[in-house]
Amino acid sequence: MFKEYSFQVLPYFKKSENNKDIEAIDKKYHGVNGPLNVERFSYVDDNVVMLVNAFNETGLPLVDFNGQQQIGTMTAQTTSANGKRVSTNTAFIKPIRKKRTNLTVRTNARVTKILIERYKKTANGVKYIKNNVWYKVYARKEVILSAGALNSPKILMLSGIGPKDVLEALNIFVIKDLKVGHNLQDHVTTNAMLMSLTNKTSTMIPANQIIDQVKEYYKTRNRNHPLSATGPLQLTAFIRTKFADKDESLPDIQVHFDGRNSKEFYSDPTNYLETNVLPFSYYDSINVRPILLVPESKGYLTLNKTHPVFGQPLIYSRFFTVKKDMDTLVAALKSITELKRTKSFREKGVKFIRNTVSACKPYKWGSYKYFACLFTRYTSTIFHPSGTCKMGPSDDLEAVVNPKLEVYGIKHLRVADASIMPRIVRGNTNAPVIMIGEKISDLIKDRWKDCTD
């Protein structure tokens, strides 16, 4: 779309990265000197190895899918250090927070509005609330909004930037009529496709033993421990279906595997993710999750009419409004079930559980209608909302920001998070959003490099 967001962003990915997986990476595609630690978990259970081998048997190669070739499988590299998650806070903010005199962090504070001079259409600060007290803080140069793909559009609309009809219906003064909140995309999947394990391959242990292991882990911080990893979730694969783009190097499906307690799951499959408290590493079955990487269906979000400021935005995902999306996911699920024929599955006694889940009992297990039912009745995402403050050229009627991430028609206001993605990326969004942060840092420095204030 814009050449500056093609492979020209690779240096921004590498700038943040401190990849410790030296033997597996090509330094052309990875950084080794950044603040963000990247490595694979040292603890890998036998079922992860079995899944990797099964994919290899089907012809899917072992690759570094963050490198030259994406189609393939591997135990994923993660933003972690010694089995402990590394966030952008721990990597970027904590090391400098007490050292930088020009950095102030307000915690437990909620921004509700961008302060904009209405007739000059210039952003000059924000309004926020902390401990039930309202504050205003003013910017000398510009305001950067980075509240995520759900809250950035909400804050823009509360500030008078958004669809005119939505704002006028809530008596919000319209400063700029833009398609804020449109173009919502996410990576959709299902929670209801399980593989059973035998007593030998199950990692489930009694609850009292899990508690003992949790205590042991926090006491020793042993990185070679089940709690230092995420069970089968650390494995992923990228595959193509017959519905994929013509470019044969591009996948249209990512496959995740989650550990499950089958008894708990079948007692309440709809709410399992909300009610399960077991660590990922203890499981007696595995949930197979084909994830749609290139959704054609797009949704939108808008303000909560009852409580626009403190209420959550209303989200209309509109999954599967384009039939190709469902066709792709069903084809992927049918392809994945062929893993049952591999030597790796047979030797371990792994089988797909053919008991139909309650909402899909009218359909035959394995049929198009049954698999489609799994996606529509047990819908899930992997929490990658994107696209709601779309970056695009000035003649794009849905564009909210330009390539410099400046909001169209408003001076000194930019957006920098997953909301600016025109199309959702073919993979997880964490690293691309960090790249956006690195990119906008250079854009800001370039804009103000000659300013002495």
Tab-separated table of C-alpha atoms in Angstrom:
chain	number	residue	atom	x	y	z
A	1	MET	CA	0.000	0.000	0.000
A	2	PHE	CA	2.735	2.449	1.039
A	3	LYS	CA	6.308	1.500	0.190
A	4	GLU	CA	7.500	2.786	3.569
A	5	TYR	CA	5.425	0.029	5.210
A	6	SER	CA	6.722	-2.837	3.068
A	7	PHE	CA	10.066	-4.504	3.780
A	8	GLN	CA	11.384	-1.048	4.622
A	9	VAL	CA	10.044	-1.545	8.158
A	10	LEU	CA	12.338	-4.541	8.791
A	11	PRO	CA	14.953	-2.370	10.569
A	12	TYR	CA	12.272	-1.289	13.037
A	13	PHE	CA	11.470	-4.904	13.882
A	14	LYS	CA	15.169	-5.634	14.375
A	15	LYS	CA	15.807	-2.489	16.402
A	16	SER	CA	13.726	-3.698	19.358
A	17	GLU	CA	14.709	-7.351	19.216
A	18	ASN	CA	17.307	-9.116	21.332
A	19	ASN	CA	16.960	-12.631	19.932
A	20	LYS	CA	18.707	-15.309	21.976
A	21	ASP	CA	17.771	-18.164	19.637
A	22	ILE	CA	21.057	-17.735	17.789
A	23	GLU	CA	21.268	-21.195	16.193
A	24	ALA	CA	17.794	-20.965	14.634
A	25	ILE	CA	17.781	-17.435	13.262
A	26	ASP	CA	19.055	-15.572	10.241
A	27	LYS	CA	20.389	-12.211	11.413
A	28	LYS	CA	19.150	-10.704	8.175
A	29	TYR	CA	15.654	-10.923	9.670
A	30	HIS	CA	16.351	-10.676	13.404
A	31	GLY	CA	17.911	-8.206	15.808
A	32	VAL	CA	20.240	-9.184	18.640
A	33	ASN	CA	20.954	-5.855	20.343
A	34	GLY	CA	17.532	-4.473	21.264
A	35	PRO	CA	15.840	-4.207	24.679
A	36	LEU	CA	13.129	-6.809	23.957
A	37	ASN	CA	14.310	-10.309	24.886
A	38	VAL	CA	13.160	-13.025	22.453
A	39	GLU	CA	13.766	-16.732	22.981
A	40	ARG	CA	12.094	-20.120	22.938
A	41	PHE	CA	10.965	-21.857	26.090
A	42	SER	CA	13.562	-24.279	27.401
A	43	TYR	CA	10.836	-26.644	28.624
A	44	VAL	CA	9.133	-28.550	25.805
A	45	ASP	CA	6.832	-31.434	26.687
A	46	ASP	CA	6.536	-34.638	24.635
A	47	ASN	CA	3.224	-33.661	23.026
A	48	VAL	CA	4.780	-30.570	21.481
A	49	VAL	CA	7.497	-32.726	19.916
A	50	MET	CA	4.827	-35.148	18.692
A	51	LEU	CA	2.872	-32.352	16.991
A	52	VAL	CA	5.983	-30.967	15.291
A	53	ASN	CA	6.868	-34.438	14.009
A	54	ALA	CA	3.316	-35.025	12.774
A	55	PHE	CA	3.356	-31.820	10.744
A	56	ASN	CA	6.759	-32.735	9.334
A	57	GLU	CA	5.351	-36.095	8.228
A	58	THR	CA	2.688	-34.283	6.195
A	59	GLY	CA	5.400	-32.318	4.397
A	60	LEU	CA	5.215	-29.113	6.425
A	61	PRO	CA	8.827	-28.076	7.048
A	62	LEU	CA	10.481	-26.929	10.239
A	63	VAL	CA	11.158	-23.214	9.718
A	64	ASP	CA	11.825	-19.922	11.427
A	65	PHE	CA	8.501	-18.397	10.411
A	66	ASN	CA	9.721	-14.960	11.506
A	67	GLY	CA	12.418	-15.237	8.866
A	68	GLN	CA	12.457	-15.731	5.112
A	69	GLN	CA	9.795	-18.455	4.935
A	70	GLN	CA	6.550	-18.311	6.894
A	71	ILE	CA	4.841	-21.528	5.818
A	72	GLY	CA	5.917	-24.290	8.173
A	73	THR	CA	5.975	-25.147	11.853
A	74	MET	CA	8.162	-24.532	14.885
A	75	THR	CA	8.095	-24.040	18.622
A	76	ALA	CA	7.573	-20.323	18.675
A	77	GLN	CA	9.978	-17.640	19.737
A	78	THR	CA	8.415	-15.552	22.493
A	79	THR	CA	9.021	-12.247	24.215
A	80	SER	CA	10.314	-13.924	27.360
A	81	ALA	CA	13.427	-14.360	29.479
A	82	ASN	CA	14.153	-17.555	31.390
A	83	GLY	CA	10.556	-18.690	31.169
A	84	LYS	CA	9.087	-15.358	32.289
A	85	ARG	CA	7.123	-13.063	29.999
A	86	VAL	CA	8.789	-9.848	28.847
A	87	SER	CA	6.324	-7.054	28.106
A	88	THR	CA	6.873	-3.659	26.520
A	89	ASN	CA	6.675	-2.251	30.035
A	90	THR	CA	9.451	-4.444	31.416
A	91	ALA	CA	11.589	-4.068	28.286
A	92	PHE	CA	11.201	-0.372	27.497
A	93	ILE	CA	9.642	1.560	30.395
A	94	LYS	CA	10.927	0.059	33.650
A	95	PRO	CA	14.644	0.416	32.808
A	96	ILE	CA	14.316	4.179	32.216
A	97	ARG	CA	11.294	5.239	34.246
A	98	LYS	CA	13.272	6.544	37.221
A	99	LYS	CA	16.172	7.843	35.135
A	100	ARG	CA	14.436	10.065	32.594
A	101	THR	CA	13.511	13.547	33.820
A	102	ASN	CA	11.365	14.116	30.723
A	103	LEU	CA	9.162	11.054	31.294
A	104	THR	CA	6.129	10.988	33.589
A	105	VAL	CA	3.916	7.907	33.782
A	106	ARG	CA	0.404	8.211	35.219
A	107	THR	CA	-0.989	4.849	36.333
A	108	ASN	CA	-4.644	4.110	37.127
A	109	ALA	CA	-5.608	7.082	34.982
A	110	ARG	CA	-8.156	7.035	32.166
A	111	VAL	CA	-7.970	9.438	29.234
A	112	THR	CA	-11.458	10.348	28.065
A	113	LYS	CA	-10.846	13.089	25.527
A	114	ILE	CA	-8.280	14.704	23.263
A	115	LEU	CA	-8.299	18.468	23.794
A	116	ILE	CA	-8.724	20.094	20.384
A	117	GLU	CA	-9.031	23.740	19.419
A	118	ARG	CA	-12.252	23.366	17.470
A	119	TYR	CA	-11.816	25.965	14.800
A	120	LYS	CA	-8.060	25.659	14.368
A	121	LYS	CA	-8.509	21.863	14.453
A	122	THR	CA	-5.321	21.475	16.470
A	123	ALA	CA	-4.790	18.947	19.268
A	124	ASN	CA	-3.137	20.456	22.330
A	125	GLY	CA	-3.618	18.012	25.204
A	126	VAL	CA	-5.780	15.391	26.886
A	127	LYS	CA	-8.382	15.199	29.630
A	128	TYR	CA	-8.146	12.325	32.094
A	129	ILE	CA	-9.534	11.102	35.403
A	130	LYS	CA	-7.565	9.611	38.301
A	131	ASN	CA	-9.005	8.729	41.704
A	132	ASN	CA	-12.270	10.448	40.730
A	133	VAL	CA	-10.465	13.741	40.075
A	134	TRP	CA	-10.418	15.285	36.594
A	135	TYR	CA	-7.198	16.661	35.113
A	136	LYS	CA	-6.034	18.288	31.911
A	137	VAL	CA	-2.499	18.020	30.590
A	138	TYR	CA	-1.252	20.082	27.659
A	139	ALA	CA	1.184	19.251	24.867
A	140	ARG	CA	3.839	21.634	23.598
A	141	LYS	CA	4.223	19.798	20.309
A	142	GLU	CA	1.717	17.006	19.619
A	143	VAL	CA	-0.488	14.303	21.105
A	144	ILE	CA	0.146	10.605	20.393
A	145	LEU	CA	-2.850	8.329	20.944
A	146	SER	CA	-1.933	4.702	21.620
A	147	ALA	CA	-4.895	3.178	23.442
A	148	GLY	CA	-5.346	0.091	21.257
A	149	ALA	CA	-7.725	-0.818	18.462
A	150	LEU	CA	-10.778	-0.676	20.748
A	151	ASN	CA	-10.053	2.386	22.872
A	152	SER	CA	-8.234	4.637	20.386
A	153	PRO	CA	-11.357	4.946	18.203
A	154	LYS	CA	-13.489	5.411	21.318
A	155	ILE	CA	-11.337	8.319	22.532
A	156	LEU	CA	-11.293	9.898	19.071
A	157	MET	CA	-15.080	9.764	18.855
A	158	LEU	CA	-15.475	11.230	22.350
A	159	SER	CA	-13.184	14.036	21.147
A	160	GLY	CA	-15.348	14.886	18.136
A	161	ILE	CA	-13.481	12.862	15.508
A	162	GLY	CA	-15.554	10.116	13.951
A	163	PRO	CA	-18.667	9.325	11.914
A	164	LYS	CA	-20.865	12.403	11.889
A	165	ASP	CA	-24.119	10.507	12.458
A	166	VAL	CA	-22.744	8.683	15.514
A	167	LEU	CA	-21.414	11.853	17.121
A	168	GLU	CA	-24.484	13.970	16.439
A	169	ALA	CA	-26.752	11.287	17.905
A	170	LEU	CA	-24.839	11.671	21.185
A	171	ASN	CA	-24.652	15.481	21.007
A	172	ILE	CA	-20.889	15.420	20.498
A	173	PHE	CA	-19.593	18.408	18.531
A	174	VAL	CA	-18.257	17.152	15.193
A	175	ILE	CA	-14.744	18.452	14.605
A	176	LYS	CA	-13.848	16.000	11.827
A	177	ASP	CA	-16.086	13.477	10.072
A	178	LEU	CA	-13.948	10.343	9.636
A	179	LYS	CA	-14.714	6.613	9.527
A	180	VAL	CA	-13.309	5.997	12.986
A	181	GLY	CA	-14.271	2.564	14.319
A	182	HIS	CA	-14.808	1.048	10.863
A	183	ASN	CA	-12.630	-1.648	9.230
A	184	LEU	CA	-12.497	-3.789	12.405
A	185	GLN	CA	-10.683	-7.091	11.849
A	186	ASP	CA	-9.575	-9.897	14.140
A	187	HIS	CA	-8.190	-13.415	13.911
A	188	VAL	CA	-11.229	-15.646	14.384
A	189	THR	CA	-11.194	-19.316	15.394
A	190	THR	CA	-13.109	-21.839	17.538
A	191	ASN	CA	-12.713	-23.388	20.991
A	192	ALA	CA	-14.487	-26.683	20.378
A	193	MET	CA	-12.245	-29.117	18.457
A	194	LEU	CA	-10.403	-31.468	20.810
A	195	MET	CA	-7.841	-34.250	20.522
A	196	SER	CA	-7.680	-36.871	23.271
A	197	LEU	CA	-4.472	-38.051	24.909
A	198	THR	CA	-3.713	-41.363	26.588
A	199	ASN	CA	-2.814	-41.715	30.247
A	200	LYS	CA	0.833	-41.887	29.178
A	201	THR	CA	0.755	-38.650	27.185
A	202	SER	CA	-1.592	-36.649	29.417
A	203	THR	CA	0.198	-34.117	31.625
A	204	MET	CA	-2.748	-33.750	33.999
A	205	ILE	CA	-1.933	-34.282	37.670
A	206	PRO	CA	-4.059	-33.969	40.834
A	207	ALA	CA	-4.879	-30.439	41.984
A	208	ASN	CA	-2.787	-30.703	45.155
A	209	GLN	CA	0.271	-31.629	43.071
A	210	ILE	CA	-0.317	-28.644	40.779
A	211	ILE	CA	-0.380	-26.371	43.828
A	212	ASP	CA	2.867	-27.933	45.064
A	213	GLN	CA	4.489	-27.402	41.655
A	214	VAL	CA	3.343	-23.774	41.577
A	215	LYS	CA	4.941	-23.226	44.982
A	216	GLU	CA	8.122	-24.965	43.847
A	217	TYR	CA	8.316	-22.875	40.689
A	218	TYR	CA	7.954	-19.563	42.512
A	219	LYS	CA	10.529	-20.661	45.043
A	220	THR	CA	13.191	-21.865	42.604
A	221	ARG	CA	12.297	-20.048	39.347
A	222	ASN	CA	13.422	-23.182	37.542
A	223	ARG	CA	13.280	-22.304	33.852
A	224	ASN	CA	13.203	-25.978	32.819
A	225	HIS	CA	9.792	-26.500	34.391
A	226	PRO	CA	6.249	-26.972	33.017
A	227	LEU	CA	5.250	-23.600	34.475
A	228	SER	CA	8.068	-21.934	32.510
A	229	ALA	CA	6.258	-22.784	29.283
A	230	THR	CA	2.742	-22.906	27.861
A	231	GLY	CA	2.296	-26.555	26.947
A	232	PRO	CA	1.170	-27.114	23.343
A	233	LEU	CA	0.467	-23.393	22.940
A	234	GLN	CA	4.181	-22.876	22.323
A	235	LEU	CA	3.828	-24.729	19.026
A	236	THR	CA	2.309	-23.079	15.989
A	237	ALA	CA	2.072	-23.755	12.278
A	238	PHE	CA	1.291	-21.684	9.192
A	239	ILE	CA	-0.479	-23.477	6.341
A	240	ARG	CA	-2.290	-22.799	3.076
A	241	THR	CA	-5.747	-23.911	2.010
A	242	LYS	CA	-7.131	-24.043	-1.521
A	243	PHE	CA	-8.678	-20.633	-0.855
A	244	ALA	CA	-5.324	-18.917	-0.247
A	245	ASP	CA	-3.856	-16.088	-2.332
A	246	LYS	CA	-2.045	-16.942	-5.549
A	247	ASP	CA	1.282	-16.063	-3.929
A	248	GLU	CA	2.332	-19.514	-2.723
A	249	SER	CA	4.628	-18.072	-0.058
A	250	LEU	CA	1.698	-16.641	1.897
A	251	PRO	CA	-0.329	-18.683	4.421
A	252	ASP	CA	-4.007	-18.080	5.100
A	253	ILE	CA	-4.227	-20.144	8.305
A	254	GLN	CA	-2.262	-20.202	11.543
A	255	VAL	CA	-2.748	-23.240	13.791
A	256	HIS	CA	-2.683	-22.986	17.578
A	257	PHE	CA	-2.930	-25.799	20.119
A	258	ASP	CA	-4.191	-25.237	23.669
A	259	GLY	CA	-4.080	-27.681	26.560
A	260	ARG	CA	-7.524	-28.575	27.934
A	261	ASN	CA	-9.114	-30.412	30.841
A	262	SER	CA	-11.632	-32.427	28.813
A	263	LYS	CA	-14.039	-33.050	31.703
A	264	GLU	CA	-14.230	-29.358	32.531
A	265	PHE	CA	-14.485	-28.444	28.863
A	266	TYR	CA	-17.419	-30.702	28.022
A	267	SER	CA	-19.319	-29.598	31.124
A	268	ASP	CA	-19.376	-26.013	29.794
A	269	PRO	CA	-17.584	-25.568	26.439
A	270	THR	CA	-18.929	-22.059	25.857
A	271	ASN	CA	-17.426	-20.587	29.017
A	272	TYR	CA	-14.366	-22.819	29.413
A	273	LEU	CA	-11.818	-20.089	28.733
A	274	GLU	CA	-13.453	-17.793	31.278
A	275	THR	CA	-13.755	-20.391	34.050
A	276	ASN	CA	-10.610	-22.506	33.634
A	277	VAL	CA	-7.907	-21.720	36.194
A	278	LEU	CA	-5.426	-24.495	35.417
A	279	PRO	CA	-2.004	-23.516	34.017
A	280	PHE	CA	-1.566	-24.281	30.307
A	281	SER	CA	0.967	-27.008	31.029
A	282	TYR	CA	-1.468	-29.417	32.725
A	283	TYR	CA	-3.944	-31.030	30.335
A	284	ASP	CA	-5.444	-34.322	29.174
A	285	SER	CA	-6.616	-33.125	25.752
A	286	ILE	CA	-5.590	-30.560	23.172
A	287	ASN	CA	-7.800	-27.951	21.550
A	288	VAL	CA	-7.023	-27.426	17.852
A	289	ARG	CA	-7.525	-23.849	16.729
A	290	PRO	CA	-7.189	-23.003	13.018
A	291	ILE	CA	-7.018	-19.214	12.884
A	292	LEU	CA	-8.152	-17.184	9.887
A	293	LEU	CA	-5.257	-14.905	8.944
A	294	VAL	CA	-6.830	-12.943	6.100
A	295	PRO	CA	-10.478	-12.267	6.978
A	296	GLU	CA	-12.634	-10.763	4.262
A	297	SER	CA	-15.399	-10.013	6.772
A	298	LYS	CA	-15.007	-6.685	8.538
A	299	GLY	CA	-16.838	-5.255	11.506
A	300	TYR	CA	-17.017	-1.963	13.330
A	301	LEU	CA	-17.295	-0.488	16.779
A	302	THR	CA	-19.164	2.513	18.056
A	303	LEU	CA	-19.786	4.404	21.263
A	304	ASN	CA	-21.960	3.011	24.010
A	305	LYS	CA	-25.111	5.116	23.768
A	306	THR	CA	-26.029	4.589	27.423
A	307	HIS	CA	-22.583	5.352	28.866
A	308	PRO	CA	-20.409	6.763	26.058
A	309	VAL	CA	-17.542	7.892	28.315
A	310	PHE	CA	-17.203	5.092	30.871
A	311	GLY	CA	-19.115	2.337	29.103
A	312	GLN	CA	-17.300	-0.157	26.904
A	313	PRO	CA	-17.585	0.524	23.158
A	314	LEU	CA	-20.147	-1.561	21.301
A	315	ILE	CA	-18.329	-4.093	19.114
A	316	TYR	CA	-19.907	-5.609	16.007
A	317	SER	CA	-17.362	-8.136	14.748
A	318	ARG	CA	-19.516	-9.361	11.829
A	319	PHE	CA	-17.509	-12.572	11.506
A	320	PHE	CA	-18.387	-14.830	8.551
A	321	THR	CA	-20.399	-12.224	6.658
A	322	VAL	CA	-18.216	-13.222	3.704
A	323	LYS	CA	-18.622	-16.940	2.932
A	324	LYS	CA	-14.996	-17.399	1.908
A	325	ASP	CA	-13.950	-16.941	5.527
A	326	MET	CA	-15.991	-19.930	6.669
A	327	ASP	CA	-14.941	-22.009	3.658
A	328	THR	CA	-11.292	-21.359	4.502
A	329	LEU	CA	-11.628	-22.329	8.161
A	330	VAL	CA	-13.589	-25.506	7.425
A	331	ALA	CA	-11.016	-26.531	4.809
A	332	ALA	CA	-8.254	-25.913	7.337
A	333	LEU	CA	-9.943	-27.989	10.017
A	334	LYS	CA	-10.483	-30.882	7.612
A	335	SER	CA	-6.824	-30.685	6.622
A	336	ILE	CA	-5.682	-30.721	10.249
A	337	THR	CA	-7.748	-33.831	11.032
A	338	GLU	CA	-5.529	-35.691	8.551
A	339	LEU	CA	-2.817	-35.592	11.213
A	340	LYS	CA	-4.570	-38.665	12.626
A	341	ARG	CA	-2.962	-40.702	9.827
A	342	THR	CA	0.598	-39.817	10.809
A	343	LYS	CA	2.889	-42.267	12.549
A	344	SER	CA	3.444	-39.714	15.311
A	345	PHE	CA	-0.261	-39.642	16.207
A	346	ARG	CA	-0.725	-43.403	15.942
A	347	GLU	CA	2.278	-44.221	18.136
A	348	LYS	CA	1.076	-41.856	20.859
A	349	GLY	CA	-2.554	-42.938	20.599
A	350	VAL	CA	-3.752	-39.402	19.872
A	351	LYS	CA	-7.242	-39.177	18.401
A	352	PHE	CA	-9.702	-36.456	17.523
A	353	ILE	CA	-12.642	-36.608	19.926
A	354	ARG	CA	-15.683	-37.354	17.796
A	355	ASN	CA	-18.264	-36.665	20.503
A	356	THR	CA	-20.364	-33.855	19.092
A	357	VAL	CA	-20.573	-30.745	21.237
A	358	SER	CA	-24.074	-29.851	22.386
A	359	ALA	CA	-24.875	-26.964	20.041
A	360	CYS	CA	-23.806	-28.945	16.958
A	361	LYS	CA	-25.450	-32.327	17.621
A	362	PRO	CA	-27.795	-32.032	14.593
A	363	TYR	CA	-24.793	-32.379	12.273
A	364	LYS	CA	-22.465	-35.264	11.491
A	365	TRP	CA	-18.994	-34.933	12.984
A	366	GLY	CA	-16.510	-34.056	10.240
A	367	SER	CA	-19.074	-32.625	7.821
A	368	TYR	CA	-18.948	-29.069	6.511
A	369	LYS	CA	-22.042	-28.171	8.541
A	370	TYR	CA	-20.604	-29.604	11.746
A	371	PHE	CA	-17.303	-27.773	11.425
A	372	ALA	CA	-19.100	-24.568	10.406
A	373	CYS	CA	-21.257	-24.950	13.506
A	374	LEU	CA	-18.132	-25.108	15.675
A	375	PHE	CA	-16.999	-21.756	14.320
A	376	THR	CA	-20.380	-20.034	14.618
A	377	ARG	CA	-21.512	-21.448	17.980
A	378	TYR	CA	-18.138	-21.649	19.741
A	379	THR	CA	-16.528	-18.608	18.191
A	380	SER	CA	-13.321	-17.249	19.635
A	381	THR	CA	-10.504	-14.942	18.648
A	382	ILE	CA	-6.912	-14.685	19.790
A	383	PHE	CA	-7.489	-11.053	20.733
A	384	HIS	CA	-5.885	-9.258	17.804
A	385	PRO	CA	-8.380	-6.442	17.056
A	386	SER	CA	-7.011	-4.195	14.332
A	387	GLY	CA	-7.863	-1.639	11.678
A	388	THR	CA	-10.272	0.758	13.411
A	389	CYS	CA	-8.235	3.918	12.705
A	390	LYS	CA	-7.173	2.828	9.256
A	391	MET	CA	-4.053	4.181	7.601
A	392	GLY	CA	-4.663	5.072	3.982
A	393	PRO	CA	-4.235	7.667	1.236
A	394	SER	CA	-6.247	10.869	1.367
A	395	ASP	CA	-8.701	9.597	-1.267
A	396	ASP	CA	-9.549	6.486	0.790
A	397	LEU	CA	-12.977	7.163	2.271
A	398	GLU	CA	-12.254	4.882	5.259
A	399	ALA	CA	-8.793	6.274	6.060
A	400	VAL	CA	-8.318	7.955	9.433
A	401	VAL	CA	-4.537	8.518	9.429
A	402	ASN	CA	-1.922	9.149	6.748
A	403	PRO	CA	1.406	7.266	6.373
A	404	LYS	CA	2.938	9.506	9.042
A	405	LEU	CA	0.099	8.312	11.311
A	406	GLU	CA	-1.315	11.845	11.498
A	407	VAL	CA	-5.091	12.088	11.831
A	408	TYR	CA	-6.565	13.585	8.675
A	409	GLY	CA	-7.756	17.146	9.178
A	410	ILE	CA	-6.379	17.517	12.717
A	411	LYS	CA	-3.012	19.102	13.402
A	412	HIS	CA	-0.591	17.671	15.964
A	413	LEU	CA	-2.488	14.420	16.544
A	414	ARG	CA	-1.261	10.936	15.654
A	415	VAL	CA	-2.389	7.378	16.364
A	416	ALA	CA	0.081	4.537	16.888
A	417	ASP	CA	-1.243	1.049	17.629
A	418	ALA	CA	-2.919	-1.876	15.835
A	419	SER	CA	-5.861	0.343	14.917
A	420	ILE	CA	-3.867	1.926	12.079
A	421	MET	CA	-3.346	-1.356	10.190
A	422	PRO	CA	-5.249	-1.269	6.863
A	423	ARG	CA	-5.280	-5.091	6.837
A	424	ILE	CA	-4.633	-7.310	9.805
A	425	VAL	CA	-1.205	-8.952	9.667
A	426	ARG	CA	-0.735	-12.656	8.880
A	427	GLY	CA	0.370	-13.555	12.382
A	428	ASN	CA	0.398	-12.277	15.930
A	429	THR	CA	0.150	-8.527	16.418
A	430	ASN	CA	2.559	-7.951	19.318
A	431	ALA	CA	5.763	-7.510	17.287
A	432	PRO	CA	4.105	-5.431	14.510
A	433	VAL	CA	2.654	-3.022	17.092
A	434	ILE	CA	6.084	-2.621	18.697
A	435	MET	CA	7.439	-1.942	15.196
A	436	ILE	CA	4.796	0.786	14.784
A	437	GLY	CA	6.083	2.336	18.014
A	438	GLU	CA	9.649	2.317	16.701
A	439	LYS	CA	8.506	3.736	13.365
A	440	ILE	CA	6.524	6.622	14.841
A	441	SER	CA	9.446	7.490	17.108
A	442	ASP	CA	11.526	8.269	14.026
A	443	LEU	CA	8.619	10.112	12.397
A	444	ILE	CA	8.263	12.333	15.461
A	445	LYS	CA	11.998	12.983	15.723
A	446	ASP	CA	12.133	13.889	12.050
A	447	ARG	CA	9.177	16.274	12.409
A	448	TRP	CA	10.681	18.204	15.324
A	449	LYS	CA	14.412	17.856	14.647
A	450	ASP	CA	14.838	21.571	13.916
A	451	CYS	CA	12.679	22.737	16.826
A	452	THR	CA	14.571	24.289	19.756
A	453	ASP	CA	11.596	24.373	22.166
